[in-house]
Coordinates of C-alpha atoms in Angstrom, one line a residue:
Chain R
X1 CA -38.6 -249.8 63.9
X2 CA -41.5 -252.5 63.5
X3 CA -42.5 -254.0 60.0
X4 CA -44.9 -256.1 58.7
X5 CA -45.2 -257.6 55.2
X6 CA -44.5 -260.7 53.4
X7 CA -40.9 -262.3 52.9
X8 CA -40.1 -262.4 49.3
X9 CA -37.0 -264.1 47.0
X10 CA -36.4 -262.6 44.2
X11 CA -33.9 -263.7 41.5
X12 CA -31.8 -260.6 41.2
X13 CA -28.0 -260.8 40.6
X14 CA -27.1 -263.3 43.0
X15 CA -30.6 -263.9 44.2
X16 CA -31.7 -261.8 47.2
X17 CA -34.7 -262.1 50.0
X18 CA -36.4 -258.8 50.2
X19 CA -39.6 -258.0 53.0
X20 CA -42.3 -256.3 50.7
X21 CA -43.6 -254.3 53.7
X22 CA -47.3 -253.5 54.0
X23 CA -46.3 -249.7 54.0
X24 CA -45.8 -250.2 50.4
X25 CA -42.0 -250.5 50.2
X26 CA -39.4 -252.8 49.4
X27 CA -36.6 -253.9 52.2
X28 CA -33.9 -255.7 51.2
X29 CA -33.6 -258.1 54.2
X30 CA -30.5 -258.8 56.2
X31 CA -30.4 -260.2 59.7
X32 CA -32.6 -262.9 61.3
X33 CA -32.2 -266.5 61.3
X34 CA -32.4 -268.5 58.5
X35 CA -36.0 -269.9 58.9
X36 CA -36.6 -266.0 58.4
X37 CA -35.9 -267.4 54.4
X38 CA -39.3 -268.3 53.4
X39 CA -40.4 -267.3 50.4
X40 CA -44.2 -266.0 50.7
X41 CA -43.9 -266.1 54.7
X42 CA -45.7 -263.3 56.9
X43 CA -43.7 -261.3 59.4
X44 CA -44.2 -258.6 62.1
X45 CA -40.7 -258.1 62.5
X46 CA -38.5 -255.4 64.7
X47 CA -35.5 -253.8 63.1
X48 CA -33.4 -251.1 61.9
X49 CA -33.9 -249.6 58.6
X50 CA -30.4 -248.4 56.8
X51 CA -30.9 -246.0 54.1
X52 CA -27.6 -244.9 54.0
X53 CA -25.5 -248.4 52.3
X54 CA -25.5 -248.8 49.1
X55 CA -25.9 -253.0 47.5
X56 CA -25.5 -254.7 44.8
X57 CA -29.2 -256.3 44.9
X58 CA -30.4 -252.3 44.4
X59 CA -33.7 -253.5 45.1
X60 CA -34.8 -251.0 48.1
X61 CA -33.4 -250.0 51.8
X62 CA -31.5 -252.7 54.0
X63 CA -33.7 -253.7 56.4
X64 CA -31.8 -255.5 59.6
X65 CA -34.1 -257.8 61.6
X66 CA -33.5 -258.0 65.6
X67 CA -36.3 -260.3 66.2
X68 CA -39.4 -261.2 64.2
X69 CA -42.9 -263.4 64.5
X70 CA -44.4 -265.1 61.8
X71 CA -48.1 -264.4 61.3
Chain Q
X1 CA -13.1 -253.1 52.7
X2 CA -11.9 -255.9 54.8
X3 CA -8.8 -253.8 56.1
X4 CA -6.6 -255.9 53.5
X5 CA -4.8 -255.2 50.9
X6 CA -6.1 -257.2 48.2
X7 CA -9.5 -256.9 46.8
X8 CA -10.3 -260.9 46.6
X9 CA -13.9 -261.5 46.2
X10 CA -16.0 -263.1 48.7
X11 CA -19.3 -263.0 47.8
X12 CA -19.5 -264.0 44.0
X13 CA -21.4 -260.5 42.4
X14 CA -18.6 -258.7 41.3
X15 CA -16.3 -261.5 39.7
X16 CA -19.6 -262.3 37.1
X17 CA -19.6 -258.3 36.8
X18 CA -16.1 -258.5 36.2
X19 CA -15.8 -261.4 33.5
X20 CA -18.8 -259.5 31.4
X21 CA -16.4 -256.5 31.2
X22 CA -13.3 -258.7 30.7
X23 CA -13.2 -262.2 30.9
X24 CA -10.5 -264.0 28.9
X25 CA -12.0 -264.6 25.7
X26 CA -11.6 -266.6 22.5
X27 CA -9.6 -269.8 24.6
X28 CA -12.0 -272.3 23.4
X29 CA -13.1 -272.2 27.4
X30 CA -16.1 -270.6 28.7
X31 CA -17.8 -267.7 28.4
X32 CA -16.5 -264.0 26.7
X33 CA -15.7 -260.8 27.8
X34 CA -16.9 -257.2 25.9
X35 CA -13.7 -255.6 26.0
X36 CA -11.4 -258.3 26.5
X37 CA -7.7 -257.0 26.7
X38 CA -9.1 -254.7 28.8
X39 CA -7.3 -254.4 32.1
X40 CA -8.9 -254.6 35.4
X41 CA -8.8 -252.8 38.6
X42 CA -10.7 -254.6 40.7
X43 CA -11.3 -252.4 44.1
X44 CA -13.3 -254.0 46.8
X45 CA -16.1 -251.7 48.1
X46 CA -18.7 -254.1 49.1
X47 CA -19.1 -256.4 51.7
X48 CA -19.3 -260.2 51.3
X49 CA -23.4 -259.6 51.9
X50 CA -23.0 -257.5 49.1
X51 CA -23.3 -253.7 50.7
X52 CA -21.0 -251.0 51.6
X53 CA -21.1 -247.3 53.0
X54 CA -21.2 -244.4 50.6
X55 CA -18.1 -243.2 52.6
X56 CA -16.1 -246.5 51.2
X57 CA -17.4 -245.8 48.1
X58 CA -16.7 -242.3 47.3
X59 CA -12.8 -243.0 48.7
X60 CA -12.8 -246.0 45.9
X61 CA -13.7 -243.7 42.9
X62 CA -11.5 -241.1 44.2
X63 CA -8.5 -243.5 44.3
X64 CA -9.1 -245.3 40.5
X65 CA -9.6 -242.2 39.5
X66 CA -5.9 -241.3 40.8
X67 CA -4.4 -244.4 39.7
X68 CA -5.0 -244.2 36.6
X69 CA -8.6 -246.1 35.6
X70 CA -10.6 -244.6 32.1
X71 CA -13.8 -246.4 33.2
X72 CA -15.6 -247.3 36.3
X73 CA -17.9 -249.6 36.5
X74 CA -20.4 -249.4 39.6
X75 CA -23.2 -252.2 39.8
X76 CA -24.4 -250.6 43.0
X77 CA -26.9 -248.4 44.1
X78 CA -28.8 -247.0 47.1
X79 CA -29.0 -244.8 50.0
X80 CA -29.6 -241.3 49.6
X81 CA -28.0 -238.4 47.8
X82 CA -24.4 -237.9 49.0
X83 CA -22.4 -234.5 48.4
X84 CA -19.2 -236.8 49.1
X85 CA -20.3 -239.2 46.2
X86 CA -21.8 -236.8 43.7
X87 CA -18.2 -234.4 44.4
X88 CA -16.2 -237.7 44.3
X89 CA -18.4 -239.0 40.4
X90 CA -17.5 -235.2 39.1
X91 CA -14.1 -235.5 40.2
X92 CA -13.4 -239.0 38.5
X93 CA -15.1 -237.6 35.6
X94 CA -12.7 -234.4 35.7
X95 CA -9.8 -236.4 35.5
X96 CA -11.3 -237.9 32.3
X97 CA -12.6 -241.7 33.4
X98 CA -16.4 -242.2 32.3
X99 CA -18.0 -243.6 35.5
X100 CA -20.8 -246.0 34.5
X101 CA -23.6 -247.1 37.2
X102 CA -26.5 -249.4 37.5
X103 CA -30.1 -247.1 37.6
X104 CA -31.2 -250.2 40.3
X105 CA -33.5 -252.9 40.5
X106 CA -36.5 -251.6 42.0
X107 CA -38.2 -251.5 38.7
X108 CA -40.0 -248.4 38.9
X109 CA -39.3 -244.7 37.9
X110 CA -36.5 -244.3 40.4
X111 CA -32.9 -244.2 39.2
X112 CA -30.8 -244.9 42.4
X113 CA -27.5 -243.0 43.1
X114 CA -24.7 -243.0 42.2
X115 CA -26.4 -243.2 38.7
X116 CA -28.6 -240.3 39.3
X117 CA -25.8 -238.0 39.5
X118 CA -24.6 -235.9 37.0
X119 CA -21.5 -237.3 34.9
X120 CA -22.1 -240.7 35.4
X121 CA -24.1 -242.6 32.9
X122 CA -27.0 -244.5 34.1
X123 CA -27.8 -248.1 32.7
X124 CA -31.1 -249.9 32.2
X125 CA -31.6 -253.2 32.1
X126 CA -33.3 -255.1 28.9
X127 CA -34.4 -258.7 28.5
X128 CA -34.1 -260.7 25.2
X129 CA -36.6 -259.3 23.4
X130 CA -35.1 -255.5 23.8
X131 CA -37.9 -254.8 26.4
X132 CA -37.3 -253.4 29.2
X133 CA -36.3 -255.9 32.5
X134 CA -38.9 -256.3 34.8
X135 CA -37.1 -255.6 37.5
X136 CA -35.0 -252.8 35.9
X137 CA -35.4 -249.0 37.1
X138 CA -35.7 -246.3 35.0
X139 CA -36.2 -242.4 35.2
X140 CA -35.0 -239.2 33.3
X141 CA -31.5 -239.5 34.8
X142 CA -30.8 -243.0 31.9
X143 CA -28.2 -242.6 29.6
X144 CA -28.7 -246.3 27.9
X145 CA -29.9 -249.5 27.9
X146 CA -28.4 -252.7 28.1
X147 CA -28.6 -256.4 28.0
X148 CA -29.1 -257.2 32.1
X149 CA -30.7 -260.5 31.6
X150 CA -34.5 -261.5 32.3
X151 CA -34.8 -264.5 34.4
X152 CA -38.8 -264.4 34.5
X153 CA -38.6 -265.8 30.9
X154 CA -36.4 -268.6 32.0
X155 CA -33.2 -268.9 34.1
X156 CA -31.1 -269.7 30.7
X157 CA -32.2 -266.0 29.7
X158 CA -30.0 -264.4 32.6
X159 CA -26.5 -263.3 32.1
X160 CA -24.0 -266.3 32.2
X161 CA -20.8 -265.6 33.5
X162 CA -18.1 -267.3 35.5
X163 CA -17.9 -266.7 39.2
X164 CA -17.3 -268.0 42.2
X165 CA -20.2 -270.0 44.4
X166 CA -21.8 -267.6 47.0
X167 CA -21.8 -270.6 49.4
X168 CA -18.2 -271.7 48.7
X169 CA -16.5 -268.7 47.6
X170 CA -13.2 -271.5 46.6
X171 CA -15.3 -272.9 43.7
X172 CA -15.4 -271.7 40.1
X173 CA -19.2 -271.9 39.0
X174 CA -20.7 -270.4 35.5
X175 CA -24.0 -268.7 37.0
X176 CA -27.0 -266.8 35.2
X177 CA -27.7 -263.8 37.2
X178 CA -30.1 -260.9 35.8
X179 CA -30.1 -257.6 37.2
X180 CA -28.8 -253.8 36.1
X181 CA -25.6 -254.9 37.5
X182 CA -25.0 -257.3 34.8
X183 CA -26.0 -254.2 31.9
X184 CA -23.8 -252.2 33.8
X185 CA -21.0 -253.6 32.3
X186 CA -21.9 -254.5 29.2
X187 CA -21.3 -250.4 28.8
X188 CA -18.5 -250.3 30.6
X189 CA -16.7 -252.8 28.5
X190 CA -17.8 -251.2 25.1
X191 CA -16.3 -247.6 27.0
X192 CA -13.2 -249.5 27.5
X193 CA -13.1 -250.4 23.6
X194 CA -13.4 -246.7 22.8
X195 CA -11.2 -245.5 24.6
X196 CA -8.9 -248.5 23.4
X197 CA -10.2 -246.9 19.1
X198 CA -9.2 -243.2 19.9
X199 CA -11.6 -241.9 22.3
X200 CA -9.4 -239.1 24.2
X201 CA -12.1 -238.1 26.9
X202 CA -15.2 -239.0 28.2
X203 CA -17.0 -236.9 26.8
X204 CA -15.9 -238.2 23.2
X205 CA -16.8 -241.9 24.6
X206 CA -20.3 -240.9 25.7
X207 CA -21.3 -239.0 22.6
X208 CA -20.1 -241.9 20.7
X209 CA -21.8 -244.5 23.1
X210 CA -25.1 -242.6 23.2
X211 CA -24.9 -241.7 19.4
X212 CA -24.8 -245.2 18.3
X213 CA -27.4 -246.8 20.5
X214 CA -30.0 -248.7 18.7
X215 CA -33.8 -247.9 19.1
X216 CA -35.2 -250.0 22.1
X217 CA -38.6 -251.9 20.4
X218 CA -41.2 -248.7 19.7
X219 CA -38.5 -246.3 20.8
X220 CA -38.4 -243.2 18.7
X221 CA -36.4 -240.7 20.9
X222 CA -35.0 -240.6 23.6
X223 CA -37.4 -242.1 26.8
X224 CA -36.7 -242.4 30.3
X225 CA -37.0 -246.1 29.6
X226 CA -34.2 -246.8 27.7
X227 CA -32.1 -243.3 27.5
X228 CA -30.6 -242.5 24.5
X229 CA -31.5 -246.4 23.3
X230 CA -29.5 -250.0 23.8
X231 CA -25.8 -249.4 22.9
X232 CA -24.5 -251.1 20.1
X233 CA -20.7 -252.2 20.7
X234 CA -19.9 -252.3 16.6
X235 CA -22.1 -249.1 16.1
X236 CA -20.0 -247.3 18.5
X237 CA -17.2 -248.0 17.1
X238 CA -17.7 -246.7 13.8
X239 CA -19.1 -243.6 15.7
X240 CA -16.1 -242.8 17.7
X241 CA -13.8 -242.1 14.4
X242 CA -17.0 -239.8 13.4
X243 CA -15.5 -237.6 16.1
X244 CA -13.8 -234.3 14.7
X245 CA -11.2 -232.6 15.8
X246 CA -13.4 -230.4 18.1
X247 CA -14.4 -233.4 19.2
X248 CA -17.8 -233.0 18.3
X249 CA -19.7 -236.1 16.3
X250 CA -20.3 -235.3 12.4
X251 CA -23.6 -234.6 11.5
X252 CA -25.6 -238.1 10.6
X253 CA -24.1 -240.2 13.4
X254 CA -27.1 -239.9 15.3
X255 CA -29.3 -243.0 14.9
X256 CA -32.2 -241.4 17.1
X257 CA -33.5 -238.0 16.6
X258 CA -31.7 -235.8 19.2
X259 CA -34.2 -232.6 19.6
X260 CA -35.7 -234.6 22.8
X261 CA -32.5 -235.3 24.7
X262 CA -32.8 -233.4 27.5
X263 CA -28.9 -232.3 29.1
X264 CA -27.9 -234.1 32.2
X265 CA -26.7 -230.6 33.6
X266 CA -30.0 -228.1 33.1
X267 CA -30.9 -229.6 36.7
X268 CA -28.0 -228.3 38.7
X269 CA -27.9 -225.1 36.8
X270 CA -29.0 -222.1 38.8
X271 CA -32.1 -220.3 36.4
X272 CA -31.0 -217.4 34.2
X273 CA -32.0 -214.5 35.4
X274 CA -32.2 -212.2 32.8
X275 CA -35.6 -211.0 31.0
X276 CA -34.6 -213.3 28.3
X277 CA -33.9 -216.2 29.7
X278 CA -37.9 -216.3 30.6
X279 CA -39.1 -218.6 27.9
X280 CA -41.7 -216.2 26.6
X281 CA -42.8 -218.3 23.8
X282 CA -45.9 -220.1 25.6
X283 CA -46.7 -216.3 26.3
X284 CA -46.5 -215.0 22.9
X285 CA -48.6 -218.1 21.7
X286 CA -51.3 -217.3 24.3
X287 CA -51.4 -213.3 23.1
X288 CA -51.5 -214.6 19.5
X289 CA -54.5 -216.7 20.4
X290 CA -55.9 -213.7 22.5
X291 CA -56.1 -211.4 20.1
X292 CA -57.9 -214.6 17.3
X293 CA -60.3 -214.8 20.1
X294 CA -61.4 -211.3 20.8
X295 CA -61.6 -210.8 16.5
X296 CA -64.3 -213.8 16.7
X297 CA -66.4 -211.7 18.9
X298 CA -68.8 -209.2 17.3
X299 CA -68.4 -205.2 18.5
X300 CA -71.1 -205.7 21.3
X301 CA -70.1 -208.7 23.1
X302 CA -65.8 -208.2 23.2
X303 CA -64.7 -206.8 26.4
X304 CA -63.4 -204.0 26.9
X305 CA -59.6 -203.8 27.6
X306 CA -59.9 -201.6 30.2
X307 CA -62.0 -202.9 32.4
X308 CA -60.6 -207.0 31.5
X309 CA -57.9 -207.4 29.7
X310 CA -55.2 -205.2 31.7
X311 CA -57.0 -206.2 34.8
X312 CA -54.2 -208.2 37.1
X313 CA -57.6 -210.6 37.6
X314 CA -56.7 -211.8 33.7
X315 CA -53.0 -211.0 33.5
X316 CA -51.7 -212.7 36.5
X317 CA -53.4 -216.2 35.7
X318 CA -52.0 -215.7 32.0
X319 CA -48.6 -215.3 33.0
X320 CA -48.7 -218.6 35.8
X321 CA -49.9 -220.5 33.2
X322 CA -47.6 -220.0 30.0
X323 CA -44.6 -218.8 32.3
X324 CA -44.9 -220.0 35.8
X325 CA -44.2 -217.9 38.9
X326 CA -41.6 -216.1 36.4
X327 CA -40.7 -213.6 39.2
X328 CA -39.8 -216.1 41.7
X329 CA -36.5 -216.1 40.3
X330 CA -35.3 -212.8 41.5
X331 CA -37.4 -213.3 44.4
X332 CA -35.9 -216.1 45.4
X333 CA -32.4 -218.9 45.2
X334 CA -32.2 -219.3 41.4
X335 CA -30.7 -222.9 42.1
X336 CA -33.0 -224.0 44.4
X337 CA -35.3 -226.9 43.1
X338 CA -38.6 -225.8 44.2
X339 CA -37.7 -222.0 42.4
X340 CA -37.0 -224.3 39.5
X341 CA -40.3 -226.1 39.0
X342 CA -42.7 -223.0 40.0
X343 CA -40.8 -220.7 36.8
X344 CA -42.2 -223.6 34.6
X345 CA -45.5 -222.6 32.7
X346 CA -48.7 -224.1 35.2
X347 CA -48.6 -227.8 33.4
X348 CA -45.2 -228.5 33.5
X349 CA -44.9 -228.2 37.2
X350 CA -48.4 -229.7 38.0
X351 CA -47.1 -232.5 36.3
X352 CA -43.6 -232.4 38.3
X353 CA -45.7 -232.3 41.3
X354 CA -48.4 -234.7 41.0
X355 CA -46.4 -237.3 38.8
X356 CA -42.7 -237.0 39.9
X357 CA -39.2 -236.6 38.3
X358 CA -39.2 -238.8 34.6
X359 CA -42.4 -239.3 34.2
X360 CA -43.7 -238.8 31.0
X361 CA -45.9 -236.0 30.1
X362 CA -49.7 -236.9 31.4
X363 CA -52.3 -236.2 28.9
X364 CA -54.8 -235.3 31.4
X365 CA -52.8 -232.1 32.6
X366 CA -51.8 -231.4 28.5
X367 CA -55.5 -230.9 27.6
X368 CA -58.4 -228.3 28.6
X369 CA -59.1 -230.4 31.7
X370 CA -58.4 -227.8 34.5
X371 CA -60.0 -224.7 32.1
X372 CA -62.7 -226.7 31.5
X373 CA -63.6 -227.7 35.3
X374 CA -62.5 -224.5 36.6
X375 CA -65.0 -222.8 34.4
X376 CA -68.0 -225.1 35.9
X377 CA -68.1 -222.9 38.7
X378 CA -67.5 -219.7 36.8
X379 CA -71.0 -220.4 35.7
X380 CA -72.3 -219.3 39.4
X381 CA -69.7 -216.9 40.2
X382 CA -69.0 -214.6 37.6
X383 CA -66.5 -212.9 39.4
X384 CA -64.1 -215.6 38.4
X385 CA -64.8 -215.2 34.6
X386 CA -61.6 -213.5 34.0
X387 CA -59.2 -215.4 35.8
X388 CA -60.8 -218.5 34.5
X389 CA -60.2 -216.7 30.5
X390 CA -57.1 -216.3 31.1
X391 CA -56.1 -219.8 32.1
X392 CA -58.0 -220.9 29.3
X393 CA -56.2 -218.6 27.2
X394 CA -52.4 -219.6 29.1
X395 CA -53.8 -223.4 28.2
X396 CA -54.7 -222.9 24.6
X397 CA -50.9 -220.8 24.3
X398 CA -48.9 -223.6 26.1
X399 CA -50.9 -226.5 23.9
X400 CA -50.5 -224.7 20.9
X401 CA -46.7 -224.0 21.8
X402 CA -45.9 -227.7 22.1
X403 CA -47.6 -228.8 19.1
X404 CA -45.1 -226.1 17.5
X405 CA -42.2 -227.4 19.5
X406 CA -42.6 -231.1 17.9
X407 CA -45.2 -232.4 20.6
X408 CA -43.5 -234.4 23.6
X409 CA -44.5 -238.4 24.0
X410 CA -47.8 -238.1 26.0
X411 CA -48.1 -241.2 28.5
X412 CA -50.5 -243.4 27.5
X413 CA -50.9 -242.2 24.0
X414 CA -49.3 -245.7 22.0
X415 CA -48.5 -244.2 18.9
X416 CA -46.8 -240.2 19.5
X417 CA -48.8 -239.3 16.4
X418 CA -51.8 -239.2 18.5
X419 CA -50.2 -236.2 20.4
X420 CA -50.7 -233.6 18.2
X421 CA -54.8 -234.1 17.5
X422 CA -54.9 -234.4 20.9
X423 CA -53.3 -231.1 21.5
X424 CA -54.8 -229.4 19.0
X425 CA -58.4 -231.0 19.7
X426 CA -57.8 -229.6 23.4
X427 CA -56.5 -226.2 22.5
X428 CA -59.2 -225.6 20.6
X429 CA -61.6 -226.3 23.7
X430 CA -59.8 -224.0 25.5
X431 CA -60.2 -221.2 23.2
X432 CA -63.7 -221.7 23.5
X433 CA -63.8 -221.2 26.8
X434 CA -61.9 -218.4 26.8
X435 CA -64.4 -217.2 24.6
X436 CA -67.0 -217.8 26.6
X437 CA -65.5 -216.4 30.0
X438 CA -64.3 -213.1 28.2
X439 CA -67.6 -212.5 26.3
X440 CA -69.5 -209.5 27.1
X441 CA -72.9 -210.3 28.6
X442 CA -75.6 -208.7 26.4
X443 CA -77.5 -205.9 28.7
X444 CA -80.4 -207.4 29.6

């Protein structure tokens, strides 16, 4: 599945990295490499969306990135 | 998790979760615990990202449950609803352990699962000042609120607990985290300490928990911000030897007014589905305010009830709007959801629609909004005259029922005083259109 949207920290429980995505939601990234963790950085990325695990962050769906382009 | 058989932490979240229930307290070291001779039993469910499967999850409560745990303390959330987790929260609970959950961090009107489910007590997250967190969720499924921590103030106003370092998992480090994770156990710790002061079930600790919760900052009932308020460790305490021997809490224990609280179970319950468990007081209320209207009207101009009144064209949009699709009930699965919105009177399920599970009541649908638009075109067609009366009429009955029923918090509306001149000031409107769609043309 391909999302877009804007790379985000926030500082929840032990600090997470979350892809607002332009389709309104909140992702809670996993996957990529670590220049994926920018905070304010645009991405088109390609990935699987797990809605079944549960976190500790809470903050929204995992999102796992496969590959991704900044914009 | 990890295929061993210890439940050693390796990524730093739960050990600060853990210390907040029960950290070893008053050794001149450090940081203290709530409930600090509690004993813990730590079961791994997460990975060392921090995730797990609702499968590993569901075998963990079943199993604390078994060996012998009063609380569980879950500062997790996500995924979708799960029969094997709700079944595997209900069973916990049967066996008397109060499970306690985070209601998530997405900081909108969502409370994640497993909170959501019935028998587990959803927690919110407040900052310093009381308010609600930021980042905190909330929703009709809260039980309480409870310090979580606000970072966006400051990082010395998180939660400071002793953990070890997400990058070196063999150091000790005292972080400040914030989230509903870090409330979570702020509630589990106080249900440890009544269960510890004579609490015998889990019931008993929740009435005592929810009882005793202090008033959230302009709070006055219970709100699908804070639930039943922000628990009070001292408060409930004292509240727990309130409890009789029917386990019930004396009268007066109660710090918020309790006629609001709506019952985590009406959800799941399939509708009654007798004639009397129709809530025919909206109806009533309407017919009363029928029969005001048609007195105000001189000989000439009140319509006759033949020809309007008994006329399925008036009747039927009556009866959607103070009782709902009443009928659909025998029609269709009493326990199915959508069966259970449509049998509400017209608002109340507008508003479920349009504005969602826990949201409060919108003022816009509570007032003679729809009457008064629909009867804009009943000016052209006056055909629709006595379907748009009796809406008006349904509208007038179901305002004037609430304002009778103590007025719910209206969104918006800062002070809940404002409700009931709202209300009225509507319900009035709408018996003046009524009036004015039932009204017998004079003959030209």
């Amino acid at each position: 599945m391909k999302l877009s949207g804007q790379v985000k920290f926030r500082d929840i429980e032990t600090g997470v990295w979350v892809l607002v995505g332009d389709d309104g939601k909140t992702y809670l990234l996993d996957g990529g490499d670590r220049k994926l963790k920018k905070d304010g950085l645009r991405i088109e990325a390609d990935g699987t969306v797990d809605d079944q695990s549960l976190t500790s962050a809470m903050v929204g769906p995992r999102f796992v990135v496969k590959s991704y382009k900044s914009k | 998790m990890n295929n061993d058989a210890h439940a050693n932490d390796d990524h730093g979240h739960g050990t600060h979760v853990a210390g907040t229930i029960a950290q070893v307290t008053n050794n001149n070291e450090g940081v203290a615990g709530v409930a600090f001779e509690a004993t813990l039993m730590p079961v791994k469910v997460l990975n060392h990202f921090g995730s797990g499967t609702t499968a590993a999850i569901s075998d963990a409560i079943r199993w604390a449950a078994d060996n012998g745990a009063n609380v569980i303390n879950m500062s997790l959330g996500g995924g979708g609803r799960s029969a094997v987790m709700e079944n595997a929260v209900a069973y916990a609970r049967k066996k008397g352990v109060v499970v306690v959950c985070a209601a998530g961090n997405g900081g909108r009107g969502v409370v994640e699962y497993p909170a959501a489910y019935p028998g587990s007590v959803a927690v919110a997250a407040v900052g310093p000042t009381g308010a609600l967190a930021p980042y905190s969720s909330w929703g009709k499924e809260l039980d309480v609120a409870a310090p979580g921590g606000d970072k966006s103030r400051g990082v010395e106003f998180g939660i400071l607990q002793n953990t070890i370092d997400a990058q070196n998992n063999a150091k000790s480090v005292y972080a400040y985290f914030n989230g509903t994770s870090m409330a979570t156990p702020h509630v589990a710790g106080v249900a440890a300490l009544l269960f510890a002061n004579g609490a015998k079930t889990p019931d008993q600790v929740e009435k005592a928990l929810f009882a005793s919760a202090k008033a959230a900052p302009g709070q006055t009932g219970w709100s699908d911000h804070f639930g039943h308020g922000i628990i009070d460790a001292e408060a409930a305490l004292k509240a727990v030897k309130k409890i009789d021997a029917n386990g019930e809490l004396l009268a007066g224990t109660s710090k918020l007014d309790n006629h609001s609280i709506p019952t985590r179970y009406e959800v799941v319950q399939p509708l009654g589905t007798g004639f009397f468990d129709i809530d025919w007081k909206p109806f009533l209320w309407a017919a009363g305010l029928l029969a005001f209207v048609l007195l105000t009207l001189g000989k000439k101009e009140r319509p006759g009830y033949l020809n309007i009144l008994f006329k399925p064209g008036f009747l039927v949009p009556l009866a959607i709007t103070t009782l709902g699709v009443f009928f659909a009930r025998w029609v269709g699965d009493p326990s199915s959801t959508t069966v259970q919105a449509i049998t509400l009177p017209l608002p109340d399920w507008l508003q479920k629609i349009i504005f969602g599970r826990g949201s409060l009541a919108n003022p816009i649908v509570y007032s003679a909004a729809i009457p008064l638009v629909a009867s804009f075109f009943a000016i052209k067609w006056k055909s629709l005259r006595p379907i748009i009366g009796g809406l008006s009429i349904g509208f007038a009955g179901i305002l004037g029922y609430t304002i009778w029923a103590k007025a719910p918090a209206l969104a918006w509306l800062p002070f809940t005083f404002l409700a009931i001149p709202w209300l009225a000031f509507n319900g009035i409107v709408c018996l003046f259109i009524a009036r004015a769609m039932l009204k017998k043309e004079k003959a030209a």
